Short mmCIF file of C-alpha atoms in Angstrom, two decimals:
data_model
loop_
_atom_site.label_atom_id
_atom_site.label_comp_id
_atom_site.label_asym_id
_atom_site.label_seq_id
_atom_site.Cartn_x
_atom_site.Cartn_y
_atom_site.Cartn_z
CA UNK L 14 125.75 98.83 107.02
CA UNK L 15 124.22 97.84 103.67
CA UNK L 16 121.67 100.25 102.52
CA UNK L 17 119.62 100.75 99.46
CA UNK L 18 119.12 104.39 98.41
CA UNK L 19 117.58 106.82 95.98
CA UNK L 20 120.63 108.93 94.93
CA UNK L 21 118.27 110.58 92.22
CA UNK L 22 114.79 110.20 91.43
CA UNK L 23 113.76 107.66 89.26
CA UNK L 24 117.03 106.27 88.46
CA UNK L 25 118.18 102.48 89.95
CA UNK L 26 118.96 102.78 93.85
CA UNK L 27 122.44 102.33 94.95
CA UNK L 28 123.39 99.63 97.17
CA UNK L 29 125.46 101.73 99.64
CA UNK L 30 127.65 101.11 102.26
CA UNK L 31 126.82 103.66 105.06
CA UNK L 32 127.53 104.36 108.86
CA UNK L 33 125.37 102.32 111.25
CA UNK L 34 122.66 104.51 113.10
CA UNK L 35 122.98 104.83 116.59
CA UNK L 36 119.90 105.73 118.90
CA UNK L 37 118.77 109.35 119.78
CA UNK L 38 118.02 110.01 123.70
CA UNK L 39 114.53 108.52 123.28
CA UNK L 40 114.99 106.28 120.63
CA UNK L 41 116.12 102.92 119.39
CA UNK L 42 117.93 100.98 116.77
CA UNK L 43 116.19 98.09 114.78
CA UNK L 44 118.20 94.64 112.94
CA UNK L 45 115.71 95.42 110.43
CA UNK L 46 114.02 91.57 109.30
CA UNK L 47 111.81 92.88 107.39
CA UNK L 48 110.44 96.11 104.98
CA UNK L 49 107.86 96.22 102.45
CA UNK L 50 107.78 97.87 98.99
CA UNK L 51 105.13 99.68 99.41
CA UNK L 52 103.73 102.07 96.13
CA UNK L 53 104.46 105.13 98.34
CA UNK L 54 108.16 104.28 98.15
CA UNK L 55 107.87 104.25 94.18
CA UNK L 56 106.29 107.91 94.37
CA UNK L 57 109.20 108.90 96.81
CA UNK L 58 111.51 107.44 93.87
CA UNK L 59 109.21 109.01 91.44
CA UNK L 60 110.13 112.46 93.47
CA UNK L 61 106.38 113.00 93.90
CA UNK L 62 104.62 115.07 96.35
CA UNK L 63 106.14 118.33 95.85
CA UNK L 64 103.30 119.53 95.54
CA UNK L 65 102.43 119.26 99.43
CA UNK L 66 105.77 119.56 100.51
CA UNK L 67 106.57 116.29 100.99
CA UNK L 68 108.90 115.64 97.66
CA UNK L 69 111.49 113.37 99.69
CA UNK L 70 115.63 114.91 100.00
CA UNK L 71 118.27 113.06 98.39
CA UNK L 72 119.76 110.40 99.32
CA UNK L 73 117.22 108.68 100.97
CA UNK L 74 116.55 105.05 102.88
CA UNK L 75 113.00 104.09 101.28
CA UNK L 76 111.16 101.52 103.91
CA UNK L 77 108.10 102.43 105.81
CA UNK L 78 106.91 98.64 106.29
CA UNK L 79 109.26 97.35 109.00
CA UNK L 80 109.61 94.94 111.50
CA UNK L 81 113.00 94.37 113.06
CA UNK L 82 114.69 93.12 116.53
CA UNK L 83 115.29 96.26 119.35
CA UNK L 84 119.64 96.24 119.14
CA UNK L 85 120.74 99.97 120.70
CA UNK L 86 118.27 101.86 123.30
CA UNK L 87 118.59 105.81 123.95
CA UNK L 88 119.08 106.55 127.62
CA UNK L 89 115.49 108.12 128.06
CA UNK L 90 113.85 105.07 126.78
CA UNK L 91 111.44 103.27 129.65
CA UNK L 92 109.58 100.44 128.36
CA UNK L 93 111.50 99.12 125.21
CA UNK L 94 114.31 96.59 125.73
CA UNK L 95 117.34 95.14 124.06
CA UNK L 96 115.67 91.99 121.73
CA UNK L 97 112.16 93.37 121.45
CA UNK L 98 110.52 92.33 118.41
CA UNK L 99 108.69 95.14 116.97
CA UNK L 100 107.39 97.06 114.23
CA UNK L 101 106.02 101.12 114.24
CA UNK L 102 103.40 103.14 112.61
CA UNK L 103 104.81 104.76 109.08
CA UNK L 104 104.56 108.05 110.86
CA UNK L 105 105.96 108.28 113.29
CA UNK L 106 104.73 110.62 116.27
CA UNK L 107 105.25 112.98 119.07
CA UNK L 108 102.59 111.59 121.21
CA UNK L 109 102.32 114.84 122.88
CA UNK L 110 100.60 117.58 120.97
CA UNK L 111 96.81 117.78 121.04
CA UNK L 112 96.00 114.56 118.32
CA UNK L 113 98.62 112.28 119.54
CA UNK L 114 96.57 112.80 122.98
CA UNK L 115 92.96 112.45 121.52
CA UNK L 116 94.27 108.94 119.93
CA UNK L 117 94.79 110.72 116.39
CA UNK L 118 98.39 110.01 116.28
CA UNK L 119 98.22 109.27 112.55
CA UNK L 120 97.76 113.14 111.71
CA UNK L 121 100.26 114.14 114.49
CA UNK L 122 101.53 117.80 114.72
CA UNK L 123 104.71 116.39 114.74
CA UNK L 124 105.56 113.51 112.31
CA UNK L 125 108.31 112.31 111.10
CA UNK L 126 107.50 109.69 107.63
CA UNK L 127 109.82 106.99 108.18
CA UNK L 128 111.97 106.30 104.94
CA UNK L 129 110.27 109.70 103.84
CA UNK L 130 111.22 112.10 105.77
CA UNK L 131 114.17 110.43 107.23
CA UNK L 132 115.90 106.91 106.69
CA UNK L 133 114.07 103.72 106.75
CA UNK L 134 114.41 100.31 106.42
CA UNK L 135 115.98 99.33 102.68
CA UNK L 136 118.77 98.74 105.34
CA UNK L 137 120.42 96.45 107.50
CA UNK L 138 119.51 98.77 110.51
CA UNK L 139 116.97 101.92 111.08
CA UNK L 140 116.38 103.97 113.85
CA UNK L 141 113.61 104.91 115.13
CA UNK L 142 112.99 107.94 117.39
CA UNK L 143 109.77 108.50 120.51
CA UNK L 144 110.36 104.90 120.85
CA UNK L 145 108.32 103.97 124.26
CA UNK L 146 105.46 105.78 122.04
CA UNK L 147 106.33 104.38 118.08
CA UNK L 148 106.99 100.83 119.08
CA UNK L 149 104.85 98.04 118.68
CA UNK L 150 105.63 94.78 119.94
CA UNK L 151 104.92 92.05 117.56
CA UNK L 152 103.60 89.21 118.32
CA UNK L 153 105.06 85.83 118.76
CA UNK L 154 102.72 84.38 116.42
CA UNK L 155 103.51 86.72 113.54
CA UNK L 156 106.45 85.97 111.43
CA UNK L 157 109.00 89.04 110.37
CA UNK L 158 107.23 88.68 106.72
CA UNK L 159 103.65 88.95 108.09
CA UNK L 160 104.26 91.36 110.41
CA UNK L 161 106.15 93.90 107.81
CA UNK L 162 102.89 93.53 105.53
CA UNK L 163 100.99 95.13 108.53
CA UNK L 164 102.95 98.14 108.49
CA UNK L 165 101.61 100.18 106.19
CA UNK L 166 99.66 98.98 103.61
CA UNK L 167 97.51 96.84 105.55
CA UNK L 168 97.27 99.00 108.93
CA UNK L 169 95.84 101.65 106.57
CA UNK L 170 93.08 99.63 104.89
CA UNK L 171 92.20 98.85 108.64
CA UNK L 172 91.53 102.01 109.33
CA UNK L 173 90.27 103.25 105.87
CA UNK L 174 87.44 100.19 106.37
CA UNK L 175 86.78 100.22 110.36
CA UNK L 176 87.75 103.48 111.10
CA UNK L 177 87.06 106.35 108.74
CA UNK L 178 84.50 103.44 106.73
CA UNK L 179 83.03 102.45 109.62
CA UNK L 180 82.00 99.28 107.56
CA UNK L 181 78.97 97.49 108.80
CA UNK L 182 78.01 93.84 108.70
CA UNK L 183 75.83 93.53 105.29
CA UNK L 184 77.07 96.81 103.42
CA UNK L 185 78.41 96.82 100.44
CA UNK L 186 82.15 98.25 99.91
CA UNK L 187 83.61 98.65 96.50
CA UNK L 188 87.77 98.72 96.06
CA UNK L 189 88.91 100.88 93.53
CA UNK L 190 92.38 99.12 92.76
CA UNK L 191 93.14 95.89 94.65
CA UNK L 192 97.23 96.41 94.79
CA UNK L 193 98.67 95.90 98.28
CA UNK L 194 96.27 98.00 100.45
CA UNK L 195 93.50 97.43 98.05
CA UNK L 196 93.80 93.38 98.72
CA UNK L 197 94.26 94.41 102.40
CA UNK L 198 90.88 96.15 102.59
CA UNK L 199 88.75 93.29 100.59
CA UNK L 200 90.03 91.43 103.13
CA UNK L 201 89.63 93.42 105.81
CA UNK L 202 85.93 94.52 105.12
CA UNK L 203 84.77 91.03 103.84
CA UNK L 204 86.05 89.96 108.05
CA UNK L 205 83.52 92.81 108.29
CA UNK L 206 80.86 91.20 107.20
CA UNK L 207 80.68 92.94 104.20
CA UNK L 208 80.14 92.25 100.42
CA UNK L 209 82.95 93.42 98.71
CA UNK L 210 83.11 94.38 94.98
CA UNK L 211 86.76 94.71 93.83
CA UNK L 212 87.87 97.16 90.46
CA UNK L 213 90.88 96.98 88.76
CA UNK L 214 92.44 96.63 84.96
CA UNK L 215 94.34 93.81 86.09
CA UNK L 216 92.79 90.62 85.80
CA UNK L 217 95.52 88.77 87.87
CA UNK L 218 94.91 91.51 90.87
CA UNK L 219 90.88 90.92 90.94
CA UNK L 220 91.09 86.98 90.93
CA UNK L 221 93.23 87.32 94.41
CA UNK L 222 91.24 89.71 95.23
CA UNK L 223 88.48 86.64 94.64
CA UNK L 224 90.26 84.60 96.90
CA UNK L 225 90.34 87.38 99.52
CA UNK L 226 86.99 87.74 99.56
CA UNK L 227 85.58 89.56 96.86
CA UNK L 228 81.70 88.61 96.18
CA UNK L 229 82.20 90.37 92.58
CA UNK L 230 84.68 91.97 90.70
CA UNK L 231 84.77 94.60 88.31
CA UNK L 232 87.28 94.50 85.24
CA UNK L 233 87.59 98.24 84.76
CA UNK L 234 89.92 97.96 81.20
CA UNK L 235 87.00 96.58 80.06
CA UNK L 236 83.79 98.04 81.41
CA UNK L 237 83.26 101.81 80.14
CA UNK L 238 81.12 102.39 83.02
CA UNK L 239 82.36 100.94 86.23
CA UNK L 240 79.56 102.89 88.50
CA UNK L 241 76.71 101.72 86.60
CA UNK L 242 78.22 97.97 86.97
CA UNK L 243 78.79 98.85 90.64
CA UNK L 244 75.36 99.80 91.13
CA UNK L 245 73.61 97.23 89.37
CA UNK L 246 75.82 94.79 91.05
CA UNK L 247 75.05 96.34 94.65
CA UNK L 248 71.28 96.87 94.04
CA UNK L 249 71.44 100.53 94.36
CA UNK L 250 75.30 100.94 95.11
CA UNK L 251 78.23 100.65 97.78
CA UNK L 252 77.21 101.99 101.13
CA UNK L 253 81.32 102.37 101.33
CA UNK L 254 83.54 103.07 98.22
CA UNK L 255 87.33 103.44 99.03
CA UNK L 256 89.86 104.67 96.19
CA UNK L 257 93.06 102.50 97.22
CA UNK L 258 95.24 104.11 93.85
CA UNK L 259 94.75 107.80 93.82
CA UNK L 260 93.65 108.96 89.77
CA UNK L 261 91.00 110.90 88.50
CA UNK L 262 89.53 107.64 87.11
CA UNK L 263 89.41 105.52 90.18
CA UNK L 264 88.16 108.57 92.72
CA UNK L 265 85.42 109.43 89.92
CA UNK L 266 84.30 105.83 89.45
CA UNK L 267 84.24 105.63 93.56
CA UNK L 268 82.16 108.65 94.15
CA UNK L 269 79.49 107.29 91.03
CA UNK L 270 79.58 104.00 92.22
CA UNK L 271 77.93 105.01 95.60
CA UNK L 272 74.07 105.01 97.13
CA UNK L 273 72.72 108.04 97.89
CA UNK L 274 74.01 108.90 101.54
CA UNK L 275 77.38 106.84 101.01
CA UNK L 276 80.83 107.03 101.96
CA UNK L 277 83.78 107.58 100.19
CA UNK L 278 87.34 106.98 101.65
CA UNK L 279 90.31 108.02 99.57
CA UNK L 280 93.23 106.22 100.61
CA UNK L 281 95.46 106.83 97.85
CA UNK L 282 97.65 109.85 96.91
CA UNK L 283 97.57 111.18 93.55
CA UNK L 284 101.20 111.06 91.56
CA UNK L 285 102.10 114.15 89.02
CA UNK L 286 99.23 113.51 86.68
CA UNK L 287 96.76 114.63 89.31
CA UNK L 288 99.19 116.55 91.67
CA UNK L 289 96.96 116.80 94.67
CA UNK L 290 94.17 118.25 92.54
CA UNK L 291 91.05 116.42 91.25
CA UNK L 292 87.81 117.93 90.24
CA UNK L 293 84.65 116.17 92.19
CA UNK L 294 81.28 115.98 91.22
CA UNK L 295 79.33 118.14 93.44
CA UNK L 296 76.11 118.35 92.43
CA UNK L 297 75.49 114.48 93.04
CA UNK L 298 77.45 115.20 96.53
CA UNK L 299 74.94 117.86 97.65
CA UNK L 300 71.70 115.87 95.92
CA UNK L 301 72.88 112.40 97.51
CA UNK L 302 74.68 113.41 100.53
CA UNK L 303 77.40 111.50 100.18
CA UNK L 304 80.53 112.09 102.23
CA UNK L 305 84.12 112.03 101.18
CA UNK L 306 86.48 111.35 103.48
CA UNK L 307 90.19 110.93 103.94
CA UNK L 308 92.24 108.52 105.45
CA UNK L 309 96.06 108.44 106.64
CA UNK L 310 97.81 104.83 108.33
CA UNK L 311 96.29 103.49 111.18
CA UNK L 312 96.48 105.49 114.89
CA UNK L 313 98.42 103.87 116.99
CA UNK L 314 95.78 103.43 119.75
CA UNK L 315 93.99 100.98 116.92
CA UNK L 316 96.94 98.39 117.15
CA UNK L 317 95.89 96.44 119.67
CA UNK L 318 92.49 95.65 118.16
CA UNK L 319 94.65 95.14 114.90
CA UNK L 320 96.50 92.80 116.37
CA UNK L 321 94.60 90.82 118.29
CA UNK L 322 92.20 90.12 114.84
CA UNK L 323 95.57 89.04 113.43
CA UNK L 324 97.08 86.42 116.13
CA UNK L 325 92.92 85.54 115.87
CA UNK L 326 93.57 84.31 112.79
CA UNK L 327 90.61 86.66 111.76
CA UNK L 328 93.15 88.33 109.37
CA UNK L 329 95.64 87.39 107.71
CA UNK L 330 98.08 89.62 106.23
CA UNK L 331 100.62 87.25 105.50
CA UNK L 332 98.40 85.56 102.49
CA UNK L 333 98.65 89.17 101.20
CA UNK L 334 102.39 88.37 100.63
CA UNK L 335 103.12 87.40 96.73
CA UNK L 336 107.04 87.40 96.81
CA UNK L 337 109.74 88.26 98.88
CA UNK L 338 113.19 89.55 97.50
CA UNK L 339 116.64 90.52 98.35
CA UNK L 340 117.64 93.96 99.52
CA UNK L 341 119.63 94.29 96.22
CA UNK L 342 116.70 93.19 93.86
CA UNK L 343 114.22 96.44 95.91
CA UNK L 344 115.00 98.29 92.81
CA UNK L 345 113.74 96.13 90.38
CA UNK L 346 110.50 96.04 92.29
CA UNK L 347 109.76 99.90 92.16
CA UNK L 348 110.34 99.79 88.75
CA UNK L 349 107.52 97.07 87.96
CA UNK L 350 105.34 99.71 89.79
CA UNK L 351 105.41 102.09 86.66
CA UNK L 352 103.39 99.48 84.65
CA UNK L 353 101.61 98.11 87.33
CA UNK L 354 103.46 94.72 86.89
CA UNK L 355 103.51 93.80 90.34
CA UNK L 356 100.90 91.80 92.77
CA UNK L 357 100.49 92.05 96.22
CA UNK L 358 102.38 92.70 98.88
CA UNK L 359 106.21 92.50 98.20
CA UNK L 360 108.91 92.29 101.16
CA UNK L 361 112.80 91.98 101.79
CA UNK L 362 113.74 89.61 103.82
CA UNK L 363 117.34 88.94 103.44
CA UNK L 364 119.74 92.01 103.56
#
């Protein structure tokens, strides 16, 4: 099969011919229809994350974003079948150990990063292990494009805004970077009921993040103090901030930019300028009692309720979608994402 492949980091992928998977005992190969290029993949090709152990071994299948049709099945597999349509959490899970079991299958004991920590979909085929518990049957309604922008970027705004959020009807949320999952959660809160304030330097980027909902947005190349904006804007400041980038600037800026006894979600990881390590300020913590709190994907018990808000027509990933390219052209993509060049949500669909 056809895949595309960091061979070292930072330089172009290679379009490589390689064998076709075949499914372990519990698993399952995809036809993969559709992946994402998701900003994760460009710190992967970056060779980030060494610094938690999670710098990715060469070669490597980017392609955490996937949907794709059910082709091989692993003799211990129960409840997936030969032409399933279906798509899986980016990390992928035992379901067994104590958080798979509680419904926290997003921090499993276990995981396995798809296109991470082994190959994903930058291919014509993927497999996919656990499959009775990692598969997710896709909808009818969904097309392979809209269902691939689920997979990561916008399942973890989902949870970033409903889950570890808990976004109200009425709050305020601020979005610190509206790129692919920061788009997904204006969206996602403003179906909240929320009033959304969206930050970025990027004045393409904040007027779709107008059009996904945003009640104000926040030109941060321009304003030398995004908090006080923020709070002026909010009467007081976001009840919910959530850093969708991952720099000093943007998880400062979220922190400031709350009301006293307000959340912060940080969704995005920090690349080598940061390395996993950002000073916060704690005295306003303490004096405000703010909370900071992380957030990783989506659980997989939170797909149905996904899901069924999607065929709704309550959200709508798919308008999330700026471009889709050729398997050949993934390359090119990542390396818009040094500048910040790109918009949206980016997929391959034709491999």
């Amino acid at each position: 099969m056809r895949a595309a492949q960091i061979v070292e980091y930072g330089a172009p992928l290679e379009l490589r011919e390689i064998p076709d998977p075949t499914p372990e005992p519990d698993g399952v190969v995809l036809e993969v229809l559709a992946t994402g290029i998701c900003r994760s993949d460009w710190h992967a090709w970056m060779g980030d994350w060494g610094w938690m152990g999670g710098q990715v071994a060469l070669p490597r299948t980017l392609g955490h974003e996937i949907v794709g049709t059910v082709t091989a099945v692993g003799p211990e597999v129960r409840t997936v079948r030969i032409g399933d349509r279906v798509t899986t959490p980016f990390h992928l899970a035992c379901g067994t150990c104590a958080y798979c079991r509680s419904g926290h299958a997003n921090v499993c004991d276990n995981m396995q990063v798809l296109g991470f920590w082994c190959d994903g979909g930058y291919a014509e085929y993927v497999r996919i292990g656990n499959a009775d518990f990692n598969c997710v049957r896709v909808p009818d309604e969904l097309t392979p494009v809209a269902a691939s922008a689920i997979g990561c970027r916008f399942m973890t705004a989902f949870h970033a805004v409903t889950g570890q959020g808990q976004v109200r009807p009425g709050e305020w949320v601020a979005v610190h970077g509206v790129g692919g999952v920061g788009l997904a959660a204006v969206q996602i809160a403003s179906a909240a009921g929320a009033s959304v304030v969206a930050v970025d330097i990027d004045a393409g980027k904040l007027a779709l993040a107008k059009e996904q909902g945003a009640m104000h947005t926040v030109d941060a190349s321009v304003q030398q103090d995004v908090p006080a904006v923020i709070q002026d804007a909010t009467g007081g400041g976001a009840h919910v901030s959530i850093d969708a980038l991952g720099t000093r600037a943007t998880v400062l800026n979220s922190i400031r930019s709350l009301r006293k006894r307000g959340r912060h979600v940080q969704v995005g990881l920090t690349s080598a300028a940061d390395s996993g390590e950002i000073a916060l300020p704690m005295d306003l913590l303490t004096i405000g009692e703010l909370t900071v709190v992380g957030s990783h994907g989506n659980p997989h018990s939170s797909y149905p309720e996904l899901l069924s808000l999607v065929t709704s027509g309550r959200l709508t990933p798919q308008t999330l979608v700026q471009r889709t390219v050729s398997l050949d052209r993934a390359g090119e993509v990542l390396s818009a994402m040094c500048d910040f060049t790109t918009t949206g949500i980016t997929v391959i669909d034709r491999f």
